[in-house]
PDB file of C-alpha atoms in Angstrom:
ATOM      1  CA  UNK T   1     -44.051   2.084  62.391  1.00  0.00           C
ATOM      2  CA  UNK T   2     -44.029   0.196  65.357  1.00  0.00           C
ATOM      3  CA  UNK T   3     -40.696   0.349  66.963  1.00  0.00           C
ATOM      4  CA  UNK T   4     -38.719   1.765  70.483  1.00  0.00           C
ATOM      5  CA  UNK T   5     -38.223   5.751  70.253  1.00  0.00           C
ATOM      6  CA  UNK T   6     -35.716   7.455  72.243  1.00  0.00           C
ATOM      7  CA  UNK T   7     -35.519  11.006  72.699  1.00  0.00           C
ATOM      8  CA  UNK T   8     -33.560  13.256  73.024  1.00  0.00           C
ATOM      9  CA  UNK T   9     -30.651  11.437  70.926  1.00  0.00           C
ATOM     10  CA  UNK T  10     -28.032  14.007  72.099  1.00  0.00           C
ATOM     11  CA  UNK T  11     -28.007  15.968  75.173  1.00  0.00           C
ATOM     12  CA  UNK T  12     -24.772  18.362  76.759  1.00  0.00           C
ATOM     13  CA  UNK T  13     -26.276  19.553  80.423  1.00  0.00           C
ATOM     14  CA  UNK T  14     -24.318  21.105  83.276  1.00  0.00           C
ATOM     15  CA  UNK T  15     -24.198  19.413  87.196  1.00  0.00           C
ATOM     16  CA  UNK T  16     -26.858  19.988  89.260  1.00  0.00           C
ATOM     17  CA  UNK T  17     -29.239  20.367  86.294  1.00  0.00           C
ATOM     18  CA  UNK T  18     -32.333  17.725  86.156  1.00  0.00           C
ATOM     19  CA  UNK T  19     -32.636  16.255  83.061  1.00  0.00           C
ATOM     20  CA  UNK T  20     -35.565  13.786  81.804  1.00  0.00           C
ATOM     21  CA  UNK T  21     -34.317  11.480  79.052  1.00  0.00           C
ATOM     22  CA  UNK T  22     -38.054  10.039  77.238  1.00  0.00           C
ATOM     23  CA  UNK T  23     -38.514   6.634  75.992  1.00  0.00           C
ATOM     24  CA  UNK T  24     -41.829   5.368  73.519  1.00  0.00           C
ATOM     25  CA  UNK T  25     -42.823   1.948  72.524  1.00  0.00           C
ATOM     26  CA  UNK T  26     -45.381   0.674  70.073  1.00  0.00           C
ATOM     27  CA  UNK T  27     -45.655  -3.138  70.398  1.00  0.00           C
ATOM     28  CA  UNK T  28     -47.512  -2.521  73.789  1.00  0.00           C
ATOM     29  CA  UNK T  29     -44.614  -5.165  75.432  1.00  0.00           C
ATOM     30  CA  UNK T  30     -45.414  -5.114  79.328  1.00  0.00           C
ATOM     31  CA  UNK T  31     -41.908  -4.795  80.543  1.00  0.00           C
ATOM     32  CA  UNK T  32     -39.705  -1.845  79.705  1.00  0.00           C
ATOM     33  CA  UNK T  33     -35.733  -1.220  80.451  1.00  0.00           C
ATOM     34  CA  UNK T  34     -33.160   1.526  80.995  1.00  0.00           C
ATOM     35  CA  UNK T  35     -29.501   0.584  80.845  1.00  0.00           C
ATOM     36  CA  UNK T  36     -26.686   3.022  80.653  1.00  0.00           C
ATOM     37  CA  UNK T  37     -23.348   1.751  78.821  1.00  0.00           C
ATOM     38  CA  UNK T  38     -19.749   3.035  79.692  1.00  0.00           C
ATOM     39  CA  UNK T  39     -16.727   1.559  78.499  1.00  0.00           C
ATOM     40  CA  UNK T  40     -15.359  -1.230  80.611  1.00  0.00           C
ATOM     41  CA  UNK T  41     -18.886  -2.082  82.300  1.00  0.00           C
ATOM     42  CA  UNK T  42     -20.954  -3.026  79.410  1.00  0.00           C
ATOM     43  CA  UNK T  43     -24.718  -2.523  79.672  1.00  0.00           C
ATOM     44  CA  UNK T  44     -25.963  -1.860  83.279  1.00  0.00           C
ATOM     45  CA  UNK T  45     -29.651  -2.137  83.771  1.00  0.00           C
ATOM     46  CA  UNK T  46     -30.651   1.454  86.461  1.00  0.00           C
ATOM     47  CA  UNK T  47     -34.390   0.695  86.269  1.00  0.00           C
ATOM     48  CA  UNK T  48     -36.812  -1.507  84.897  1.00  0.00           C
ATOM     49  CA  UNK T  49     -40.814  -1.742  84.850  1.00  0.00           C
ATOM     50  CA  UNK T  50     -42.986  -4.910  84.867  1.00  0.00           C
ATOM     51  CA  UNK T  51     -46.213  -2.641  83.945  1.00  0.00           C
ATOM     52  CA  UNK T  52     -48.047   0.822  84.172  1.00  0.00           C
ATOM     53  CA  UNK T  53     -47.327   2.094  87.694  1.00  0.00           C
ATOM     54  CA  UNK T  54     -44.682  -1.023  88.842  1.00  0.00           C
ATOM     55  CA  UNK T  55     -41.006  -0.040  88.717  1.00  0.00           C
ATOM     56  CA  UNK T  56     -38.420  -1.573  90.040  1.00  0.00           C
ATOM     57  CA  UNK T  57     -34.932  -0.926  90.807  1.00  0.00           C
ATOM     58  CA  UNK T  58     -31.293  -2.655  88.599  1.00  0.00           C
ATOM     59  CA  UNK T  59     -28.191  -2.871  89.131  1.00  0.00           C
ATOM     60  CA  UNK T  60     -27.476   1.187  89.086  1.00  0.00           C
ATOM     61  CA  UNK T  61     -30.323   3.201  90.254  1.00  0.00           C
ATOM     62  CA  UNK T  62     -28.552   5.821  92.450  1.00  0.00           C
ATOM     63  CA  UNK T  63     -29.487   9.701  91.315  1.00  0.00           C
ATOM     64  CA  UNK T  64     -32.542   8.168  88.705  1.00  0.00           C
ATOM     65  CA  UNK T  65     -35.803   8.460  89.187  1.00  0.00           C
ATOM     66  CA  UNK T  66     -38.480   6.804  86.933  1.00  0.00           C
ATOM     67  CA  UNK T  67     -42.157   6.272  86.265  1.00  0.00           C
ATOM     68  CA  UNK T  68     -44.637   4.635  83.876  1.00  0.00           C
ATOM     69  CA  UNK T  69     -47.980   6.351  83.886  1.00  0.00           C
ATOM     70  CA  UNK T  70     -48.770   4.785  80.551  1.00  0.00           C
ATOM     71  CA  UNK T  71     -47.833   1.613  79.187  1.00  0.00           C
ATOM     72  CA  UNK T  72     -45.722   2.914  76.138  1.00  0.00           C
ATOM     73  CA  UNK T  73     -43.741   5.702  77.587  1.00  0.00           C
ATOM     74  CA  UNK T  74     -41.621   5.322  80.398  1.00  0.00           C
ATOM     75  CA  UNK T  75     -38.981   8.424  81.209  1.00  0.00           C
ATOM     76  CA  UNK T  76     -35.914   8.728  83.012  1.00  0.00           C
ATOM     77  CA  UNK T  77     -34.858  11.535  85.163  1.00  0.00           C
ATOM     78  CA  UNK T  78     -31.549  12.604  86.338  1.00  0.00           C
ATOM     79  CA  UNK T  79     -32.875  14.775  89.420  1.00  0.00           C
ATOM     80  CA  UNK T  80     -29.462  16.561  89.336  1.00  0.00           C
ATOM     81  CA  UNK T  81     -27.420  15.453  87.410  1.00  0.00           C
ATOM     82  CA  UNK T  82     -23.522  14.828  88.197  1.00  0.00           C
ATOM     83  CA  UNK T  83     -20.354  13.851  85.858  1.00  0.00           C
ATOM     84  CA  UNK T  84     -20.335  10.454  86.742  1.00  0.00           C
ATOM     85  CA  UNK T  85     -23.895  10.281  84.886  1.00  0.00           C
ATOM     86  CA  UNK T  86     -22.055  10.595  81.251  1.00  0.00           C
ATOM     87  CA  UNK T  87     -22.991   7.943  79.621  1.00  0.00           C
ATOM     88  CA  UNK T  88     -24.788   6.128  76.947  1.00  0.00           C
ATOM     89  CA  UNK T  89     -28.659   5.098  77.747  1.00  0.00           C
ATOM     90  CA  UNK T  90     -30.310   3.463  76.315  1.00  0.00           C
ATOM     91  CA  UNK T  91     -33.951   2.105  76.487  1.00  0.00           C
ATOM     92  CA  UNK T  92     -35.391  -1.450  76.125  1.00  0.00           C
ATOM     93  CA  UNK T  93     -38.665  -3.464  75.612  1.00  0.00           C
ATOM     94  CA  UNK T  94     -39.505  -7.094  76.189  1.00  0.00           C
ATOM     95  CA  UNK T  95     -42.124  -9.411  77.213  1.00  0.00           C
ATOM     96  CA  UNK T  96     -41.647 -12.325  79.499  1.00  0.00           C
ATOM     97  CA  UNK T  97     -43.712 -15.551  78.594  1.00  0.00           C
ATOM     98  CA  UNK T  98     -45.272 -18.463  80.152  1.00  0.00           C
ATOM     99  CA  UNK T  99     -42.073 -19.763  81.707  1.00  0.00           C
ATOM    100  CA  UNK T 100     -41.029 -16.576  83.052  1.00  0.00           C
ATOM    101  CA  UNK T 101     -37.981 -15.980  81.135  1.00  0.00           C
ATOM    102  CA  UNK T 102     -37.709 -12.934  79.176  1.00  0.00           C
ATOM    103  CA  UNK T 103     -37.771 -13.038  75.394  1.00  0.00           C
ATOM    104  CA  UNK T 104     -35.170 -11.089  73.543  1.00  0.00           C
ATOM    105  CA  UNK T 105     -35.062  -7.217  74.154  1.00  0.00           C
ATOM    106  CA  UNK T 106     -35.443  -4.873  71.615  1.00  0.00           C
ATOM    107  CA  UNK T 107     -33.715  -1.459  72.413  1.00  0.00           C
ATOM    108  CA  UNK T 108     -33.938   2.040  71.233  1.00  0.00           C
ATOM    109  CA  UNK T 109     -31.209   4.240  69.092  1.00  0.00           C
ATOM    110  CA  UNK T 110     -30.103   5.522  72.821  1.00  0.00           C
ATOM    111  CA  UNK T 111     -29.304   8.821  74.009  1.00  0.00           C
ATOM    112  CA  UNK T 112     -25.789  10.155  74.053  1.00  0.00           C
ATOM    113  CA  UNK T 113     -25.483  12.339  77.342  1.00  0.00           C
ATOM    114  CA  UNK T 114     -22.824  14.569  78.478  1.00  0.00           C
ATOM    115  CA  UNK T 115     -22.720  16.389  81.588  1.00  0.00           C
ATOM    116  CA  UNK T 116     -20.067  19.392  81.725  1.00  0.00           C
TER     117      UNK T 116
ATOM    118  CA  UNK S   1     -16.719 -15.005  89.534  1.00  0.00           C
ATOM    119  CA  UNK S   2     -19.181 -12.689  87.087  1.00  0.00           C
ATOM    120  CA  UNK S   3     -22.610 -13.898  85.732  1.00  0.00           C
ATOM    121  CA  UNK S   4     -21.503 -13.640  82.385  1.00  0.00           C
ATOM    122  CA  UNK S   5     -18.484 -13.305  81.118  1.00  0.00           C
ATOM    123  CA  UNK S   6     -16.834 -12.959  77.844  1.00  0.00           C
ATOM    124  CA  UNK S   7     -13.331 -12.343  76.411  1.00  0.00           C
ATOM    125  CA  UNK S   8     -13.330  -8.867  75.958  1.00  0.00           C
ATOM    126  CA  UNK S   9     -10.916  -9.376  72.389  1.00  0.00           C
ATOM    127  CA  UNK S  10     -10.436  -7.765  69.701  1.00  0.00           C
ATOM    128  CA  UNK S  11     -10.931 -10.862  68.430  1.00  0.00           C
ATOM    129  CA  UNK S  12      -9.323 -10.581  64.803  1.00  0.00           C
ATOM    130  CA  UNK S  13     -10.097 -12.811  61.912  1.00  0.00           C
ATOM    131  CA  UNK S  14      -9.211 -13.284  58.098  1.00  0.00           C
ATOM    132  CA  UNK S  15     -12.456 -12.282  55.719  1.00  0.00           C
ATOM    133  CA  UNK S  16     -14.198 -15.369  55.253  1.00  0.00           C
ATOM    134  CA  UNK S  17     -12.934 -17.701  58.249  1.00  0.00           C
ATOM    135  CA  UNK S  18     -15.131 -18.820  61.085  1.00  0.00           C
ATOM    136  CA  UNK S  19     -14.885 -16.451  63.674  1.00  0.00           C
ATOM    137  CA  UNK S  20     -15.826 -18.086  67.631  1.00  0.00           C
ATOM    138  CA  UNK S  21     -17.137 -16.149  69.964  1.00  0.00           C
ATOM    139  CA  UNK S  22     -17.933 -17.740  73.942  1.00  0.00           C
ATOM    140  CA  UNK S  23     -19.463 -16.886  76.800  1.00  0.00           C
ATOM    141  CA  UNK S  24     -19.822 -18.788  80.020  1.00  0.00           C
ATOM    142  CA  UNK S  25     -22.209 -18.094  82.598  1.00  0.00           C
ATOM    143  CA  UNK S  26     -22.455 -18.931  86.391  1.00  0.00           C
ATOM    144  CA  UNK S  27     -26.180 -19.669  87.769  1.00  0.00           C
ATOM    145  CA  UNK S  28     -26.584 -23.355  86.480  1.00  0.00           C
ATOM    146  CA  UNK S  29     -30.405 -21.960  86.967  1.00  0.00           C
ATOM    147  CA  UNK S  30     -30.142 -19.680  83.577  1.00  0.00           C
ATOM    148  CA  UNK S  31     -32.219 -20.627  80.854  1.00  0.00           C
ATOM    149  CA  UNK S  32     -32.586 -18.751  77.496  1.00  0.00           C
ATOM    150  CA  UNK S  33     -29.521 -17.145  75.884  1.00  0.00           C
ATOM    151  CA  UNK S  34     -29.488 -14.068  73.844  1.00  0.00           C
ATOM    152  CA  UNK S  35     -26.617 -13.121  70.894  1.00  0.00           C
ATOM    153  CA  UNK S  36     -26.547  -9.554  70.235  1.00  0.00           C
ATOM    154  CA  UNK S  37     -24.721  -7.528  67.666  1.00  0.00           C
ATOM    155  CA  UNK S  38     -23.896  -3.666  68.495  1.00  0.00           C
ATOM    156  CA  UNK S  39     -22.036  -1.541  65.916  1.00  0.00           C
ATOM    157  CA  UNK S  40     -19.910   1.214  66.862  1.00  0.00           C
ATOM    158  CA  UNK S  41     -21.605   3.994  68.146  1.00  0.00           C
ATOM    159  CA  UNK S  42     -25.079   1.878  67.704  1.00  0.00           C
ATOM    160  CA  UNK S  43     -27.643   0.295  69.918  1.00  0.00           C
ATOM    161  CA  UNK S  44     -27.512  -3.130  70.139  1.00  0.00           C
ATOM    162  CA  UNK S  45     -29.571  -5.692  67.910  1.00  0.00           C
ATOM    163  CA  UNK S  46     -30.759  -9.167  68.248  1.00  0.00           C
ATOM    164  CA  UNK S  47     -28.852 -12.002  66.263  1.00  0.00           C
ATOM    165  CA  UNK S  48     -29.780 -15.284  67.836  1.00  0.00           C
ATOM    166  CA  UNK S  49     -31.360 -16.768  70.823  1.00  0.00           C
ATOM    167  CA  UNK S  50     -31.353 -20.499  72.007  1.00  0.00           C
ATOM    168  CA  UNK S  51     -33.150 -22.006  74.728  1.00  0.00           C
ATOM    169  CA  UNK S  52     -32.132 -25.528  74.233  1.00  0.00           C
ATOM    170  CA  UNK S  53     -28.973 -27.922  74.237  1.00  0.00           C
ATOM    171  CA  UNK S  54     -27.234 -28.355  71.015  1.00  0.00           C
ATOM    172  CA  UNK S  55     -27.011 -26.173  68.262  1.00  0.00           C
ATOM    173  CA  UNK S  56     -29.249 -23.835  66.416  1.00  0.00           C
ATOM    174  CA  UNK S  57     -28.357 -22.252  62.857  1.00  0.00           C
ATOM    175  CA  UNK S  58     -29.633 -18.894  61.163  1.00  0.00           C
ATOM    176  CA  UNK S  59     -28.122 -18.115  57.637  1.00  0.00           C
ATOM    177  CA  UNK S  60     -24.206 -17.809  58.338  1.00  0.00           C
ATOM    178  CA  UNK S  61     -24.778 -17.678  62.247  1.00  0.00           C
ATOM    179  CA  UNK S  62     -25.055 -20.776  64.600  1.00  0.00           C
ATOM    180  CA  UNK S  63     -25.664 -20.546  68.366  1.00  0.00           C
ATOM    181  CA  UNK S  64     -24.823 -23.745  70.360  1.00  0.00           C
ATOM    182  CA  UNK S  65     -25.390 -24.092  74.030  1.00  0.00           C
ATOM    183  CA  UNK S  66     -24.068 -26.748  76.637  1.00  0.00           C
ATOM    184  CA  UNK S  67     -25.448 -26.257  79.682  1.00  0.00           C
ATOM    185  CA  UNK S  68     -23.885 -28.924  81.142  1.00  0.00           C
ATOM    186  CA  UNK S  69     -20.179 -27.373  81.123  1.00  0.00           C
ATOM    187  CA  UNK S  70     -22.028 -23.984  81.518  1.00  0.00           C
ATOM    188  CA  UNK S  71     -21.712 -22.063  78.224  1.00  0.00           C
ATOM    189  CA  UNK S  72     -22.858 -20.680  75.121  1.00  0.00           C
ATOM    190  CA  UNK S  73     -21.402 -19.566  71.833  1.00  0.00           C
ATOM    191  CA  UNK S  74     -21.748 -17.918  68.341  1.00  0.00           C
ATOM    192  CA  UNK S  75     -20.052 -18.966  65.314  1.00  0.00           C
ATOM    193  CA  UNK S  76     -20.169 -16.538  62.241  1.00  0.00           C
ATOM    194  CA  UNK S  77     -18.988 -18.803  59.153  1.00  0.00           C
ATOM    195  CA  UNK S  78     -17.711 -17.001  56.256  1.00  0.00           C
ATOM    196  CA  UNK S  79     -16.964 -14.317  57.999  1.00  0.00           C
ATOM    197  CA  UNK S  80     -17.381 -10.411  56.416  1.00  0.00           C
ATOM    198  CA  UNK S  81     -16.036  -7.073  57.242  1.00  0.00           C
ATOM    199  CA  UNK S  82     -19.646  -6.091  57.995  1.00  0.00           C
ATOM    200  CA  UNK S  83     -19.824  -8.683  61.242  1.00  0.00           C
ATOM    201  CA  UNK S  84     -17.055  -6.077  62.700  1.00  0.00           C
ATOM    202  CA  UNK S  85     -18.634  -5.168  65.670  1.00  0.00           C
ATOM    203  CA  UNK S  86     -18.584  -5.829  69.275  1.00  0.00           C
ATOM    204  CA  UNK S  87     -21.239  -9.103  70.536  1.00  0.00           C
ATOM    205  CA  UNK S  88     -23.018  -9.044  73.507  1.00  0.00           C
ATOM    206  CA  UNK S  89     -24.281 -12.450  75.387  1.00  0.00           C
ATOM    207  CA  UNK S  90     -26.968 -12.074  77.397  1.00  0.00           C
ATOM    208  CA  UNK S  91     -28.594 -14.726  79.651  1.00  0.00           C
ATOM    209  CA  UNK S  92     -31.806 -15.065  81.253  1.00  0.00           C
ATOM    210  CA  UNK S  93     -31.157 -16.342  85.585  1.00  0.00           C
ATOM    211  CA  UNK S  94     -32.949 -16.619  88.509  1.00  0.00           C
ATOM    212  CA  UNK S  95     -33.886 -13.815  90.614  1.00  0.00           C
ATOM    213  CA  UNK S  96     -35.937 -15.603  93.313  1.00  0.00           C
ATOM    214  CA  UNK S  97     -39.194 -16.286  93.488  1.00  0.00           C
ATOM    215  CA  UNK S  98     -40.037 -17.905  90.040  1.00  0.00           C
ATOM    216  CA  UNK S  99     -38.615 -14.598  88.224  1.00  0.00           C
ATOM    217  CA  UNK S 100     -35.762 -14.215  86.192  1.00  0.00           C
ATOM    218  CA  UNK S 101     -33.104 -11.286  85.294  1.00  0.00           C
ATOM    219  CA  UNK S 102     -31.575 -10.763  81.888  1.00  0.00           C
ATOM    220  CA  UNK S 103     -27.643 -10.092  82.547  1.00  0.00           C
ATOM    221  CA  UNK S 104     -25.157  -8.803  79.447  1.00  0.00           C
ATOM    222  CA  UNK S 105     -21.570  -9.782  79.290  1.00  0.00           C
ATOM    223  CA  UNK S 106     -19.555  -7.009  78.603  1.00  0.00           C
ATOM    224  CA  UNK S 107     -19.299  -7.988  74.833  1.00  0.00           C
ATOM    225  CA  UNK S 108     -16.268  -9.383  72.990  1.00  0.00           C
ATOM    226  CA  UNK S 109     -15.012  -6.815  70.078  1.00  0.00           C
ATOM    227  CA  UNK S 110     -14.679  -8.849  66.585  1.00  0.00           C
ATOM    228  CA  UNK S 111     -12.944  -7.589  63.590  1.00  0.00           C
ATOM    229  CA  UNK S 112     -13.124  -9.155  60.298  1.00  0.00           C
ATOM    230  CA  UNK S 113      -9.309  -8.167  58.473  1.00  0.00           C
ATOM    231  CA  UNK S 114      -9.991  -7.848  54.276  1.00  0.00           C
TER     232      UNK S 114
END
């Protein structure tokens, strides 16, 4: 089915541990999107991708590292991971058209991660 | 002032009144505007989106947009336990260059009282 996979959906890791959260998508959209989500701040976008091998950095990139070898898969790593990295993240997918404005985002299940 | 912003709430209304939900953005510039419904503990999912002035209905849902006072909203008519959930506005801005950035509000918590 086509759709936006996340894995792993739950994850308890200790500081100083890397940690590679995975994202899939099967509608082939070019542009692909990872927000984490803490109470109080809403959705803050860390890193987004415009197309194999083009990342860019959000709003919250500090301590993540990503990269998009292939068009449907596009990880996240926590290089080593600290407390202040509990959160929710979760993974988006969107095209932007003719005008340049995105169309809606479609996001995965997310990945609850807790970092002792 | 924030890009988006929305009354956090709990908004709280009776089953099967019209429940209001606003959110005002900043960059005059922004151009398509997203609704999206998240459930506790759920990622979030598309409702509506509206590109131009006026209003735009789906089913018990209807988006309107002014974008001459700067803001967009999302009515739920008939309201249902079921729409309890928290509803995040996002907007499409400028970012320079020709590009635009999608920015979320922080979501405004509804809940629909039996």
């Amino acid at each position: 089915d086509a759709g936006i996979t996340q894995s792993p959906r739950y994850k308890i890791t200790e500081t100083g541990r890397q940690v590679t959260l995975m994202c899939h998508q099967t509608w082939s959209h070019s542009y692909m999107f990872w927000y984490r989500q803490d109470l109080g701040h809403g959705l803050r976008l860390i890193y987004y991708s415009a197309a194999a091998d083009i990342t860019d950095k959000g709003e919250v990139p500090d301590g993540y590292v990503v990269s998009r070898s292939k068009t449907e898969n596009f990880p996240l790593t926590l290089e080593s991971a600290t407390r202040s990295q509990t959160s929710v993240y979760f993974c988006a997918s969107s095209e932007v058209g003719s005008t340049g404005w995105y169309q809606p985002q479609h996001f995965g299940d997310g990945t609850r991660l807790s970092i002792l | 002032q924030k890009e988006v912003e929305q009354n956090s709430g709990p908004l709280s209304v009776p089953e099967g009144a019209i429940a209001s939900l606003n959110c005002t953005y900043s960059d005059r510039g922004s151009q398509s505007f997203f609704w999206y419904r998240q459930y506790s503990g759920k990622s979030p999912e598309l409702i509506m989106f509206i590109y131009s002035n006026g209003d735009k209905e789906d089913g018990r849902f209807t988006a309107q947009l002014n974008k001459a006072s700067q803001y967009v909203s999302l009515l739920i008519r008939d309201s249902q336990p079921s729409d309890s959930a928290t509803y995040l506005c996002a907007v499409n801005r400028p970012s320079g260059a020709g590009s635009y950035q999608l920015t979320f509000g922080k979501g405004t918590k509804l809940s629909v009282i039996p």
